[in-house]
mmCIF file with all atom_site columns, C-alpha atoms in Angstrom:
data_model
loop_
_atom_site.group_PDB
_atom_site.id
_atom_site.type_symbol
_atom_site.label_atom_id
_atom_site.label_alt_id
_atom_site.label_comp_id
_atom_site.label_asym_id
_atom_site.label_entity_id
_atom_site.label_seq_id
_atom_site.pdbx_PDB_ins_code
_atom_site.Cartn_x
_atom_site.Cartn_y
_atom_site.Cartn_z
_atom_site.occupancy
_atom_site.B_iso_or_equiv
_atom_site.pdbx_formal_charge
_atom_site.auth_seq_id
_atom_site.auth_comp_id
_atom_site.auth_asym_id
_atom_site.auth_atom_id
_atom_site.pdbx_PDB_model_num
ATOM 1   C CA . LYS A 1 1   ? 12.930  -4.744  -12.293 1.00 0.00 ? 1   LYS A CA 1
ATOM 2   C CA . ASN A 1 2   ? 11.628  -2.172  -9.964  1.00 0.00 ? 2   ASN A CA 1
ATOM 3   C CA . GLN A 1 3   ? 11.971  -3.021  -6.271  1.00 0.00 ? 3   GLN A CA 1
ATOM 4   C CA . VAL A 1 4   ? 11.463  -1.252  -2.962  1.00 0.00 ? 4   VAL A CA 1
ATOM 5   C CA . GLU A 1 5   ? 13.035  -2.721  0.004   1.00 0.00 ? 5   GLU A CA 1
ATOM 6   C CA . GLN A 1 6   ? 12.302  -1.542  3.692   1.00 0.00 ? 6   GLN A CA 1
ATOM 7   C CA . SER A 1 7   ? 14.300  -2.210  6.723   1.00 0.00 ? 7   SER A CA 1
ATOM 8   C CA . PRO A 1 8   ? 14.081  -3.202  9.534   1.00 0.00 ? 8   PRO A CA 1
ATOM 9   C CA . GLN A 1 9   ? 11.125  -5.674  8.974   1.00 0.00 ? 9   GLN A CA 1
ATOM 10  C CA . SER A 1 10  ? 10.039  -4.868  12.410  1.00 0.00 ? 10  SER A CA 1
ATOM 11  C CA . LEU A 1 11  ? 11.399  -2.686  15.368  1.00 0.00 ? 11  LEU A CA 1
ATOM 12  C CA . ILE A 1 12  ? 10.578  -2.344  19.073  1.00 0.00 ? 12  ILE A CA 1
ATOM 13  C CA . ILE A 1 13  ? 11.369  0.923   20.746  1.00 0.00 ? 13  ILE A CA 1
ATOM 14  C CA . LEU A 1 14  ? 10.543  2.500   24.204  1.00 0.00 ? 14  LEU A CA 1
ATOM 15  C CA . GLU A 1 15  ? 8.285   5.395   24.387  1.00 0.00 ? 15  GLU A CA 1
ATOM 16  C CA . GLY A 1 16  ? 10.071  8.881   23.955  1.00 0.00 ? 16  GLY A CA 1
ATOM 17  C CA . LYS A 1 17  ? 12.987  7.185   21.959  1.00 0.00 ? 17  LYS A CA 1
ATOM 18  C CA . ASN A 1 18  ? 13.734  8.101   18.329  1.00 0.00 ? 18  ASN A CA 1
ATOM 19  C CA . CYS A 1 19  ? 14.013  5.911   15.520  1.00 0.00 ? 19  CYS A CA 1
ATOM 20  C CA . THR A 1 20  ? 14.818  5.736   11.749  1.00 0.00 ? 20  THR A CA 1
ATOM 21  C CA . LEU A 1 21  ? 13.170  3.500   9.160   1.00 0.00 ? 21  LEU A CA 1
ATOM 22  C CA . GLN A 1 22  ? 14.885  2.802   5.865   1.00 0.00 ? 22  GLN A CA 1
ATOM 23  C CA . CYS A 1 23  ? 13.658  2.490   2.217   1.00 0.00 ? 23  CYS A CA 1
ATOM 24  C CA . ASN A 1 24  ? 15.918  1.459   -0.720  1.00 0.00 ? 24  ASN A CA 1
ATOM 25  C CA . TYR A 1 25  ? 14.582  1.410   -4.164  1.00 0.00 ? 25  TYR A CA 1
ATOM 26  C CA . THR A 1 26  ? 15.492  0.566   -7.738  1.00 0.00 ? 26  THR A CA 1
ATOM 27  C CA . VAL A 1 27  ? 12.574  2.378   -9.315  1.00 0.00 ? 27  VAL A CA 1
ATOM 28  C CA . SER A 1 28  ? 13.540  4.211   -12.537 1.00 0.00 ? 28  SER A CA 1
ATOM 29  C CA . PRO A 1 29  ? 12.928  6.661   -13.806 1.00 0.00 ? 29  PRO A CA 1
ATOM 30  C CA . PHE A 1 30  ? 11.802  8.170   -10.436 1.00 0.00 ? 30  PHE A CA 1
ATOM 31  C CA . SER A 1 31  ? 8.879   10.372  -9.794  1.00 0.00 ? 31  SER A CA 1
ATOM 32  C CA . ASN A 1 32  ? 8.067   10.427  -6.328  1.00 0.00 ? 32  ASN A CA 1
ATOM 33  C CA . LEU A 1 33  ? 8.258   8.524   -2.984  1.00 0.00 ? 33  LEU A CA 1
ATOM 34  C CA . ARG A 1 34  ? 5.597   8.387   -0.231  1.00 0.00 ? 34  ARG A CA 1
ATOM 35  C CA . TRP A 1 35  ? 5.675   7.190   3.395   1.00 0.00 ? 35  TRP A CA 1
ATOM 36  C CA . TYR A 1 36  ? 2.389   5.817   4.840   1.00 0.00 ? 36  TYR A CA 1
ATOM 37  C CA . LYS A 1 37  ? 1.328   4.840   8.352   1.00 0.00 ? 37  LYS A CA 1
ATOM 38  C CA . GLN A 1 38  ? -1.004  2.011   8.652   1.00 0.00 ? 38  GLN A CA 1
ATOM 39  C CA . ASP A 1 39  ? -2.693  1.272   11.911  1.00 0.00 ? 39  ASP A CA 1
ATOM 40  C CA . THR A 1 40  ? -3.673  -2.197  12.491  1.00 0.00 ? 40  THR A CA 1
ATOM 41  C CA . GLY A 1 41  ? -6.812  -3.094  10.371  1.00 0.00 ? 41  GLY A CA 1
ATOM 42  C CA . ARG A 1 42  ? -6.942  0.321   8.692   1.00 0.00 ? 42  ARG A CA 1
ATOM 43  C CA . GLY A 1 43  ? -5.953  1.482   5.297   1.00 0.00 ? 43  GLY A CA 1
ATOM 44  C CA . PRO A 1 44  ? -2.545  3.215   5.037   1.00 0.00 ? 44  PRO A CA 1
ATOM 45  C CA . VAL A 1 45  ? -2.588  6.896   5.257   1.00 0.00 ? 45  VAL A CA 1
ATOM 46  C CA . SER A 1 46  ? 0.055   9.161   3.549   1.00 0.00 ? 46  SER A CA 1
ATOM 47  C CA . LEU A 1 47  ? 2.613   10.852  5.829   1.00 0.00 ? 47  LEU A CA 1
ATOM 48  C CA . THR A 1 48  ? 4.656   12.576  3.203   1.00 0.00 ? 48  THR A CA 1
ATOM 49  C CA . ILE A 1 49  ? 5.392   12.593  -0.424  1.00 0.00 ? 49  ILE A CA 1
ATOM 50  C CA . MET A 1 50  ? 9.149   13.252  -1.660  1.00 0.00 ? 50  MET A CA 1
ATOM 51  C CA . THR A 1 51  ? 9.882   14.335  -5.214  1.00 0.00 ? 51  THR A CA 1
ATOM 52  C CA . PHE A 1 52  ? 13.265  14.425  -6.952  1.00 0.00 ? 52  PHE A CA 1
ATOM 53  C CA . SER A 1 53  ? 14.363  17.903  -5.789  1.00 0.00 ? 53  SER A CA 1
ATOM 54  C CA . GLU A 1 54  ? 13.269  17.289  -2.201  1.00 0.00 ? 54  GLU A CA 1
ATOM 55  C CA . ASN A 1 55  ? 15.869  16.240  0.407   1.00 0.00 ? 55  ASN A CA 1
ATOM 56  C CA . THR A 1 56  ? 14.010  16.520  3.570   1.00 0.00 ? 56  THR A CA 1
ATOM 57  C CA . LYS A 1 57  ? 10.389  17.073  4.530   1.00 0.00 ? 57  LYS A CA 1
ATOM 58  C CA . SER A 1 58  ? 8.839   17.186  7.979   1.00 0.00 ? 58  SER A CA 1
ATOM 59  C CA . ASN A 1 59  ? 5.400   16.360  9.238   1.00 0.00 ? 59  ASN A CA 1
ATOM 60  C CA . GLY A 1 60  ? 5.170   16.867  12.896  1.00 0.00 ? 60  GLY A CA 1
ATOM 61  C CA . ARG A 1 61  ? 7.492   14.377  14.593  1.00 0.00 ? 61  ARG A CA 1
ATOM 62  C CA . TYR A 1 62  ? 7.934   12.572  11.303  1.00 0.00 ? 62  TYR A CA 1
ATOM 63  C CA . THR A 1 63  ? 10.967  13.725  9.030   1.00 0.00 ? 63  THR A CA 1
ATOM 64  C CA . ALA A 1 64  ? 11.511  11.961  5.813   1.00 0.00 ? 64  ALA A CA 1
ATOM 65  C CA . THR A 1 65  ? 14.735  12.272  3.713   1.00 0.00 ? 65  THR A CA 1
ATOM 66  C CA . LEU A 1 66  ? 15.519  11.423  0.129   1.00 0.00 ? 66  LEU A CA 1
ATOM 67  C CA . ASP A 1 67  ? 18.980  10.812  -1.380  1.00 0.00 ? 67  ASP A CA 1
ATOM 68  C CA . ALA A 1 68  ? 17.951  10.449  -5.207  1.00 0.00 ? 68  ALA A CA 1
ATOM 69  C CA . ASP A 1 69  ? 21.625  9.591   -6.092  1.00 0.00 ? 69  ASP A CA 1
ATOM 70  C CA . THR A 1 70  ? 21.831  6.572   -3.749  1.00 0.00 ? 70  THR A CA 1
ATOM 71  C CA . LYS A 1 71  ? 18.075  5.856   -4.093  1.00 0.00 ? 71  LYS A CA 1
ATOM 72  C CA . GLN A 1 72  ? 17.473  5.904   -0.414  1.00 0.00 ? 72  GLN A CA 1
ATOM 73  C CA . SER A 1 73  ? 15.021  7.289   1.779   1.00 0.00 ? 73  SER A CA 1
ATOM 74  C CA . SER A 1 74  ? 14.531  7.292   5.648   1.00 0.00 ? 74  SER A CA 1
ATOM 75  C CA . LEU A 1 75  ? 11.775  8.137   7.919   1.00 0.00 ? 75  LEU A CA 1
ATOM 76  C CA . HIS A 1 76  ? 12.777  9.321   11.203  1.00 0.00 ? 76  HIS A CA 1
ATOM 77  C CA . ILE A 1 77  ? 10.451  9.476   14.112  1.00 0.00 ? 77  ILE A CA 1
ATOM 78  C CA . THR A 1 78  ? 11.366  11.797  17.010  1.00 0.00 ? 78  THR A CA 1
ATOM 79  C CA . ALA A 1 79  ? 10.103  11.391  20.583  1.00 0.00 ? 79  ALA A CA 1
ATOM 80  C CA . SER A 1 80  ? 8.100   8.195   19.932  1.00 0.00 ? 80  SER A CA 1
ATOM 81  C CA . GLN A 1 81  ? 4.543   7.875   21.266  1.00 0.00 ? 81  GLN A CA 1
ATOM 82  C CA . LEU A 1 82  ? 2.436   4.704   21.873  1.00 0.00 ? 82  LEU A CA 1
ATOM 83  C CA . SER A 1 83  ? 0.208   5.726   18.911  1.00 0.00 ? 83  SER A CA 1
ATOM 84  C CA . ASP A 1 84  ? 3.257   5.588   16.559  1.00 0.00 ? 84  ASP A CA 1
ATOM 85  C CA . SER A 1 85  ? 2.923   1.782   16.634  1.00 0.00 ? 85  SER A CA 1
ATOM 86  C CA . ALA A 1 86  ? 1.894   0.880   13.252  1.00 0.00 ? 86  ALA A CA 1
ATOM 87  C CA . SER A 1 87  ? 3.172   -0.321  9.922   1.00 0.00 ? 87  SER A CA 1
ATOM 88  C CA . TYR A 1 88  ? 5.261   2.036   7.869   1.00 0.00 ? 88  TYR A CA 1
ATOM 89  C CA . ILE A 1 89  ? 5.070   1.477   4.182   1.00 0.00 ? 89  ILE A CA 1
ATOM 90  C CA . CYS A 1 90  ? 7.238   3.187   1.444   1.00 0.00 ? 90  CYS A CA 1
ATOM 91  C CA . VAL A 1 91  ? 5.840   3.488   -2.172  1.00 0.00 ? 91  VAL A CA 1
ATOM 92  C CA . VAL A 1 92  ? 7.930   4.698   -5.148  1.00 0.00 ? 92  VAL A CA 1
ATOM 93  C CA . SER A 1 93  ? 6.206   5.813   -8.246  1.00 0.00 ? 93  SER A CA 1
ATOM 94  C CA . ASP A 1 94  ? 8.019   6.138   -11.622 1.00 0.00 ? 94  ASP A CA 1
ATOM 95  C CA . THR A 1 95  ? 7.192   8.577   -14.449 1.00 0.00 ? 95  THR A CA 1
ATOM 96  C CA . ASN A 1 96  ? 5.199   5.996   -16.287 1.00 0.00 ? 96  ASN A CA 1
ATOM 97  C CA . ALA A 1 97  ? 1.723   6.779   -15.750 1.00 0.00 ? 97  ALA A CA 1
ATOM 98  C CA . GLY A 1 98  ? 0.288   5.112   -12.714 1.00 0.00 ? 98  GLY A CA 1
ATOM 99  C CA . LYS A 1 99  ? 3.105   2.807   -12.123 1.00 0.00 ? 99  LYS A CA 1
ATOM 100 C CA . SER A 1 100 ? 3.766   2.377   -8.353  1.00 0.00 ? 100 SER A CA 1
ATOM 101 C CA . THR A 1 101 ? 6.129   -0.167  -6.573  1.00 0.00 ? 101 THR A CA 1
ATOM 102 C CA . PHE A 1 102 ? 5.321   -0.892  -2.815  1.00 0.00 ? 102 PHE A CA 1
ATOM 103 C CA . GLY A 1 103 ? 7.433   -1.900  -0.162  1.00 0.00 ? 103 GLY A CA 1
ATOM 104 C CA . ASP A 1 104 ? 6.744   -4.601  2.353   1.00 0.00 ? 104 ASP A CA 1
ATOM 105 C CA . GLY A 1 105 ? 6.676   -2.258  5.367   1.00 0.00 ? 105 GLY A CA 1
ATOM 106 C CA . THR A 1 106 ? 8.123   -1.889  8.734   1.00 0.00 ? 106 THR A CA 1
ATOM 107 C CA . THR A 1 107 ? 6.241   -2.763  11.874  1.00 0.00 ? 107 THR A CA 1
ATOM 108 C CA . LEU A 1 108 ? 7.019   -0.380  14.533  1.00 0.00 ? 108 LEU A CA 1
ATOM 109 C CA . THR A 1 109 ? 5.913   -1.217  18.186  1.00 0.00 ? 109 THR A CA 1
ATOM 110 C CA . VAL A 1 110 ? 6.468   1.572   20.845  1.00 0.00 ? 110 VAL A CA 1
ATOM 111 C CA . LYS A 1 111 ? 6.368   0.302   24.403  1.00 0.00 ? 111 LYS A CA 1
ATOM 112 C CA . PRO A 1 112 ? 5.675   2.130   27.578  1.00 0.00 ? 112 PRO A CA 1
ATOM 113 C CA . GLU B 2 1   ? -10.380 15.563  -3.682  1.00 0.00 ? 1   GLU B CA 1
ATOM 114 C CA . ALA B 2 2   ? -12.307 12.572  -2.880  1.00 0.00 ? 2   ALA B CA 1
ATOM 115 C CA . GLY B 2 3   ? -10.195 9.638   -1.845  1.00 0.00 ? 3   GLY B CA 1
ATOM 116 C CA . VAL B 2 4   ? -10.082 5.979   -2.743  1.00 0.00 ? 4   VAL B CA 1
ATOM 117 C CA . THR B 2 5   ? -13.329 4.210   -1.766  1.00 0.00 ? 5   THR B CA 1
ATOM 118 C CA . GLN B 2 6   ? -13.928 0.644   -1.236  1.00 0.00 ? 6   GLN B CA 1
ATOM 119 C CA . SER B 2 7   ? -16.984 -1.380  -0.532  1.00 0.00 ? 7   SER B CA 1
ATOM 120 C CA . PRO B 2 8   ? -18.201 -2.866  1.369   1.00 0.00 ? 8   PRO B CA 1
ATOM 121 C CA . THR B 2 9   ? -16.312 -2.153  4.462   1.00 0.00 ? 9   THR B CA 1
ATOM 122 C CA . HIS B 2 10  ? -17.004 -5.563  6.008   1.00 0.00 ? 10  HIS B CA 1
ATOM 123 C CA . LEU B 2 11  ? -17.974 -8.776  4.364   1.00 0.00 ? 11  LEU B CA 1
ATOM 124 C CA . ILE B 2 12  ? -18.725 -12.014 5.854   1.00 0.00 ? 12  ILE B CA 1
ATOM 125 C CA . LYS B 2 13  ? -18.969 -15.093 3.654   1.00 0.00 ? 13  LYS B CA 1
ATOM 126 C CA . THR B 2 14  ? -19.217 -18.875 4.128   1.00 0.00 ? 14  THR B CA 1
ATOM 127 C CA . ARG B 2 15  ? -16.381 -21.126 2.879   1.00 0.00 ? 15  ARG B CA 1
ATOM 128 C CA . GLY B 2 16  ? -16.833 -22.070 -0.686  1.00 0.00 ? 16  GLY B CA 1
ATOM 129 C CA . GLN B 2 17  ? -18.932 -18.965 -1.506  1.00 0.00 ? 17  GLN B CA 1
ATOM 130 C CA . GLN B 2 18  ? -17.737 -16.178 -3.847  1.00 0.00 ? 18  GLN B CA 1
ATOM 131 C CA . ALA B 2 19  ? -16.877 -12.615 -2.764  1.00 0.00 ? 19  ALA B CA 1
ATOM 132 C CA . THR B 2 20  ? -16.831 -9.454  -4.688  1.00 0.00 ? 20  THR B CA 1
ATOM 133 C CA . LEU B 2 21  ? -15.003 -6.312  -3.529  1.00 0.00 ? 21  LEU B CA 1
ATOM 134 C CA . ARG B 2 22  ? -15.263 -2.899  -5.219  1.00 0.00 ? 22  ARG B CA 1
ATOM 135 C CA . CYS B 2 23  ? -12.817 -0.020  -5.447  1.00 0.00 ? 23  CYS B CA 1
ATOM 136 C CA . SER B 2 24  ? -13.234 3.487   -6.861  1.00 0.00 ? 24  SER B CA 1
ATOM 137 C CA . PRO B 2 25  ? -10.093 5.231   -7.553  1.00 0.00 ? 25  PRO B CA 1
ATOM 138 C CA . ILE B 2 26  ? -9.515  8.882   -7.122  1.00 0.00 ? 26  ILE B CA 1
ATOM 139 C CA . SER B 2 27  ? -10.742 10.777  -10.162 1.00 0.00 ? 27  SER B CA 1
ATOM 140 C CA . GLY B 2 28  ? -8.119  10.820  -12.986 1.00 0.00 ? 28  GLY B CA 1
ATOM 141 C CA . HIS B 2 29  ? -6.238  7.910   -11.612 1.00 0.00 ? 29  HIS B CA 1
ATOM 142 C CA . THR B 2 30  ? -5.833  5.081   -14.126 1.00 0.00 ? 30  THR B CA 1
ATOM 143 C CA . SER B 2 31  ? -3.904  2.559   -12.114 1.00 0.00 ? 31  SER B CA 1
ATOM 144 C CA . VAL B 2 32  ? -5.447  0.323   -9.339  1.00 0.00 ? 32  VAL B CA 1
ATOM 145 C CA . TYR B 2 33  ? -3.658  -2.079  -7.221  1.00 0.00 ? 33  TYR B CA 1
ATOM 146 C CA . TRP B 2 34  ? -5.182  -4.780  -4.918  1.00 0.00 ? 34  TRP B CA 1
ATOM 147 C CA . TYR B 2 35  ? -3.416  -6.090  -1.904  1.00 0.00 ? 35  TYR B CA 1
ATOM 148 C CA . GLN B 2 36  ? -4.227  -8.783  0.665   1.00 0.00 ? 36  GLN B CA 1
ATOM 149 C CA . GLN B 2 37  ? -3.179  -8.225  4.197   1.00 0.00 ? 37  GLN B CA 1
ATOM 150 C CA . ALA B 2 38  ? -3.612  -11.085 6.709   1.00 0.00 ? 38  ALA B CA 1
ATOM 151 C CA . LEU B 2 39  ? -3.883  -9.887  10.357  1.00 0.00 ? 39  LEU B CA 1
ATOM 152 C CA . GLY B 2 40  ? -0.425  -8.572  11.476  1.00 0.00 ? 40  GLY B CA 1
ATOM 153 C CA . LEU B 2 41  ? 1.288   -9.636  8.141   1.00 0.00 ? 41  LEU B CA 1
ATOM 154 C CA . ALA B 2 42  ? 2.812   -7.527  5.491   1.00 0.00 ? 42  ALA B CA 1
ATOM 155 C CA . LEU B 2 43  ? 0.873   -6.389  2.202   1.00 0.00 ? 43  LEU B CA 1
ATOM 156 C CA . GLN B 2 44  ? 0.807   -9.259  -0.426  1.00 0.00 ? 44  GLN B CA 1
ATOM 157 C CA . PHE B 2 45  ? 0.491   -7.895  -3.867  1.00 0.00 ? 45  PHE B CA 1
ATOM 158 C CA . LEU B 2 46  ? -2.485  -9.337  -5.758  1.00 0.00 ? 46  LEU B CA 1
ATOM 159 C CA . LEU B 2 47  ? -3.159  -7.586  -8.981  1.00 0.00 ? 47  LEU B CA 1
ATOM 160 C CA . TRP B 2 48  ? -2.386  -4.281  -10.811 1.00 0.00 ? 48  TRP B CA 1
ATOM 161 C CA . TYR B 2 49  ? -4.831  -2.814  -13.454 1.00 0.00 ? 49  TYR B CA 1
ATOM 162 C CA . ASP B 2 50  ? -4.079  0.028   -15.687 1.00 0.00 ? 50  ASP B CA 1
ATOM 163 C CA . GLU B 2 51  ? -6.098  1.549   -18.481 1.00 0.00 ? 51  GLU B CA 1
ATOM 164 C CA . GLY B 2 52  ? -8.420  -1.350  -18.283 1.00 0.00 ? 52  GLY B CA 1
ATOM 165 C CA . GLU B 2 53  ? -5.946  -4.131  -18.465 1.00 0.00 ? 53  GLU B CA 1
ATOM 166 C CA . GLU B 2 54  ? -4.382  -6.409  -16.039 1.00 0.00 ? 54  GLU B CA 1
ATOM 167 C CA . ARG B 2 55  ? -0.565  -5.405  -15.945 1.00 0.00 ? 55  ARG B CA 1
ATOM 168 C CA . ASN B 2 56  ? 0.756   -7.666  -13.414 1.00 0.00 ? 56  ASN B CA 1
ATOM 169 C CA . ARG B 2 57  ? -0.470  -10.376 -10.915 1.00 0.00 ? 57  ARG B CA 1
ATOM 170 C CA . GLY B 2 58  ? 0.840   -11.716 -7.573  1.00 0.00 ? 58  GLY B CA 1
ATOM 171 C CA . ASN B 2 59  ? 1.500   -15.174 -6.553  1.00 0.00 ? 59  ASN B CA 1
ATOM 172 C CA . PHE B 2 60  ? -2.221  -16.144 -5.983  1.00 0.00 ? 60  PHE B CA 1
ATOM 173 C CA . PRO B 2 61  ? -4.300  -18.844 -7.274  1.00 0.00 ? 61  PRO B CA 1
ATOM 174 C CA . PRO B 2 62  ? -6.612  -18.353 -10.224 1.00 0.00 ? 62  PRO B CA 1
ATOM 175 C CA . ARG B 2 63  ? -9.667  -18.025 -7.988  1.00 0.00 ? 63  ARG B CA 1
ATOM 176 C CA . PHE B 2 64  ? -8.564  -14.539 -7.183  1.00 0.00 ? 64  PHE B CA 1
ATOM 177 C CA . SER B 2 65  ? -9.403  -12.486 -10.337 1.00 0.00 ? 65  SER B CA 1
ATOM 178 C CA . GLY B 2 66  ? -10.552 -9.097  -11.078 1.00 0.00 ? 66  GLY B CA 1
ATOM 179 C CA . ARG B 2 67  ? -11.208 -6.388  -13.784 1.00 0.00 ? 67  ARG B CA 1
ATOM 180 C CA . GLN B 2 68  ? -11.116 -2.746  -14.272 1.00 0.00 ? 68  GLN B CA 1
ATOM 181 C CA . PHE B 2 69  ? -14.062 -1.008  -15.944 1.00 0.00 ? 69  PHE B CA 1
ATOM 182 C CA . PRO B 2 70  ? -13.852 2.047   -18.418 1.00 0.00 ? 70  PRO B CA 1
ATOM 183 C CA . ASN B 2 71  ? -14.403 4.482   -15.484 1.00 0.00 ? 71  ASN B CA 1
ATOM 184 C CA . TYR B 2 72  ? -11.254 2.885   -13.871 1.00 0.00 ? 72  TYR B CA 1
ATOM 185 C CA . SER B 2 73  ? -13.074 1.538   -10.991 1.00 0.00 ? 73  SER B CA 1
ATOM 186 C CA . SER B 2 74  ? -12.119 -2.024  -10.285 1.00 0.00 ? 74  SER B CA 1
ATOM 187 C CA . GLU B 2 75  ? -13.708 -5.341  -8.760  1.00 0.00 ? 75  GLU B CA 1
ATOM 188 C CA . LEU B 2 76  ? -11.702 -8.125  -7.114  1.00 0.00 ? 76  LEU B CA 1
ATOM 189 C CA . ASN B 2 77  ? -13.491 -11.553 -7.389  1.00 0.00 ? 77  ASN B CA 1
ATOM 190 C CA . VAL B 2 78  ? -12.595 -14.312 -5.034  1.00 0.00 ? 78  VAL B CA 1
ATOM 191 C CA . ASN B 2 79  ? -14.092 -17.767 -5.901  1.00 0.00 ? 79  ASN B CA 1
ATOM 192 C CA . ALA B 2 80  ? -14.470 -20.808 -3.634  1.00 0.00 ? 80  ALA B CA 1
ATOM 193 C CA . LEU B 2 81  ? -13.551 -19.035 -0.602  1.00 0.00 ? 81  LEU B CA 1
ATOM 194 C CA . GLU B 2 82  ? -11.208 -20.732 1.842   1.00 0.00 ? 82  GLU B CA 1
ATOM 195 C CA . LEU B 2 83  ? -10.970 -19.744 5.479   1.00 0.00 ? 83  LEU B CA 1
ATOM 196 C CA . GLU B 2 84  ? -7.434  -18.535 4.911   1.00 0.00 ? 84  GLU B CA 1
ATOM 197 C CA . ASP B 2 85  ? -8.754  -15.859 2.538   1.00 0.00 ? 85  ASP B CA 1
ATOM 198 C CA . SER B 2 86  ? -9.922  -13.975 5.686   1.00 0.00 ? 86  SER B CA 1
ATOM 199 C CA . ALA B 2 87  ? -7.831  -10.578 5.406   1.00 0.00 ? 87  ALA B CA 1
ATOM 200 C CA . LEU B 2 88  ? -8.074  -6.921  4.798   1.00 0.00 ? 88  LEU B CA 1
ATOM 201 C CA . TYR B 2 89  ? -8.067  -6.408  1.158   1.00 0.00 ? 89  TYR B CA 1
ATOM 202 C CA . LEU B 2 90  ? -6.710  -2.941  0.308   1.00 0.00 ? 90  LEU B CA 1
ATOM 203 C CA . CYS B 2 91  ? -6.965  -1.165  -3.090  1.00 0.00 ? 91  CYS B CA 1
ATOM 204 C CA . ALA B 2 92  ? -4.681  1.693   -4.094  1.00 0.00 ? 92  ALA B CA 1
ATOM 205 C CA . SER B 2 93  ? -4.833  4.013   -7.103  1.00 0.00 ? 93  SER B CA 1
ATOM 206 C CA . SER B 2 94  ? -2.068  6.088   -8.477  1.00 0.00 ? 94  SER B CA 1
ATOM 207 C CA . TRP B 2 95  ? -1.214  8.439   -11.168 1.00 0.00 ? 95  TRP B CA 1
ATOM 208 C CA . TRP B 2 96  ? 2.230   9.738   -12.011 1.00 0.00 ? 96  TRP B CA 1
ATOM 209 C CA . GLY B 2 97  ? 3.465   12.782  -10.159 1.00 0.00 ? 97  GLY B CA 1
ATOM 210 C CA . ARG B 2 98  ? 1.157   12.034  -7.228  1.00 0.00 ? 98  ARG B CA 1
ATOM 211 C CA . GLY B 2 99  ? 2.066   8.620   -6.114  1.00 0.00 ? 99  GLY B CA 1
ATOM 212 C CA . ALA B 2 100 ? -0.413  6.256   -4.590  1.00 0.00 ? 100 ALA B CA 1
ATOM 213 C CA . PHE B 2 101 ? -3.204  6.418   -2.331  1.00 0.00 ? 101 PHE B CA 1
ATOM 214 C CA . PHE B 2 102 ? -4.794  3.698   -0.448  1.00 0.00 ? 102 PHE B CA 1
ATOM 215 C CA . GLY B 2 103 ? -8.534  2.991   0.393   1.00 0.00 ? 103 GLY B CA 1
ATOM 216 C CA . GLN B 2 104 ? -9.635  2.092   3.893   1.00 0.00 ? 104 GLN B CA 1
ATOM 217 C CA . GLY B 2 105 ? -9.892  -1.543  2.885   1.00 0.00 ? 105 GLY B CA 1
ATOM 218 C CA . THR B 2 106 ? -12.503 -4.346  2.970   1.00 0.00 ? 106 THR B CA 1
ATOM 219 C CA . ARG B 2 107 ? -12.335 -6.695  5.914   1.00 0.00 ? 107 ARG B CA 1
ATOM 220 C CA . LEU B 2 108 ? -13.371 -10.091 4.478   1.00 0.00 ? 108 LEU B CA 1
ATOM 221 C CA . THR B 2 109 ? -14.215 -12.930 7.064   1.00 0.00 ? 109 THR B CA 1
ATOM 222 C CA . VAL B 2 110 ? -14.659 -16.411 5.888   1.00 0.00 ? 110 VAL B CA 1
ATOM 223 C CA . VAL B 2 111 ? -16.449 -18.678 8.081   1.00 0.00 ? 111 VAL B CA 1
#
């Protein structure tokens, strides 16, 4: 059964600090992995998409990594800002048309 | 490309009524997922439709139902609304190679 597990469930950090969110998956055969940021009450917005051949991809202060061998991905946030407070969701898709598995998300709170 | 669109944006219903939520996927996407998200809580999987058929269902009572139309758009119906059904309902569409895309959600308030 395809599963996506995210950790930690929630995280509180001080403004300016770095943090790393984790996503482990068992989805197979793997097609791609997306990280989303969801502000409270809004729809999730895609931050980055990782395919099998990509190890690292950056989007501003967000850097995603993918280890397809261990089936792990991480989202690293550098120099956090108050606006980074949100839920971060990992979604992994397999090569079967349309099949995606969603993680439960990590809630990040950045405090001044 | 146009994104996933959901309607209405907000919906206010009275307890016991029925609510219908709509989702139009990105053109070419055959899969539609529905999620419920109560305020401050994680996404709760509701339903997955692909090619017009229900492929999987979350742990929700039968009064939560839906369908997918030939053009791949989808409806989520909630019958006999209860106060705890108040939540943000998110729709996502996907197609292999591109992953899933979310809509902005429908905020359902049951009073």
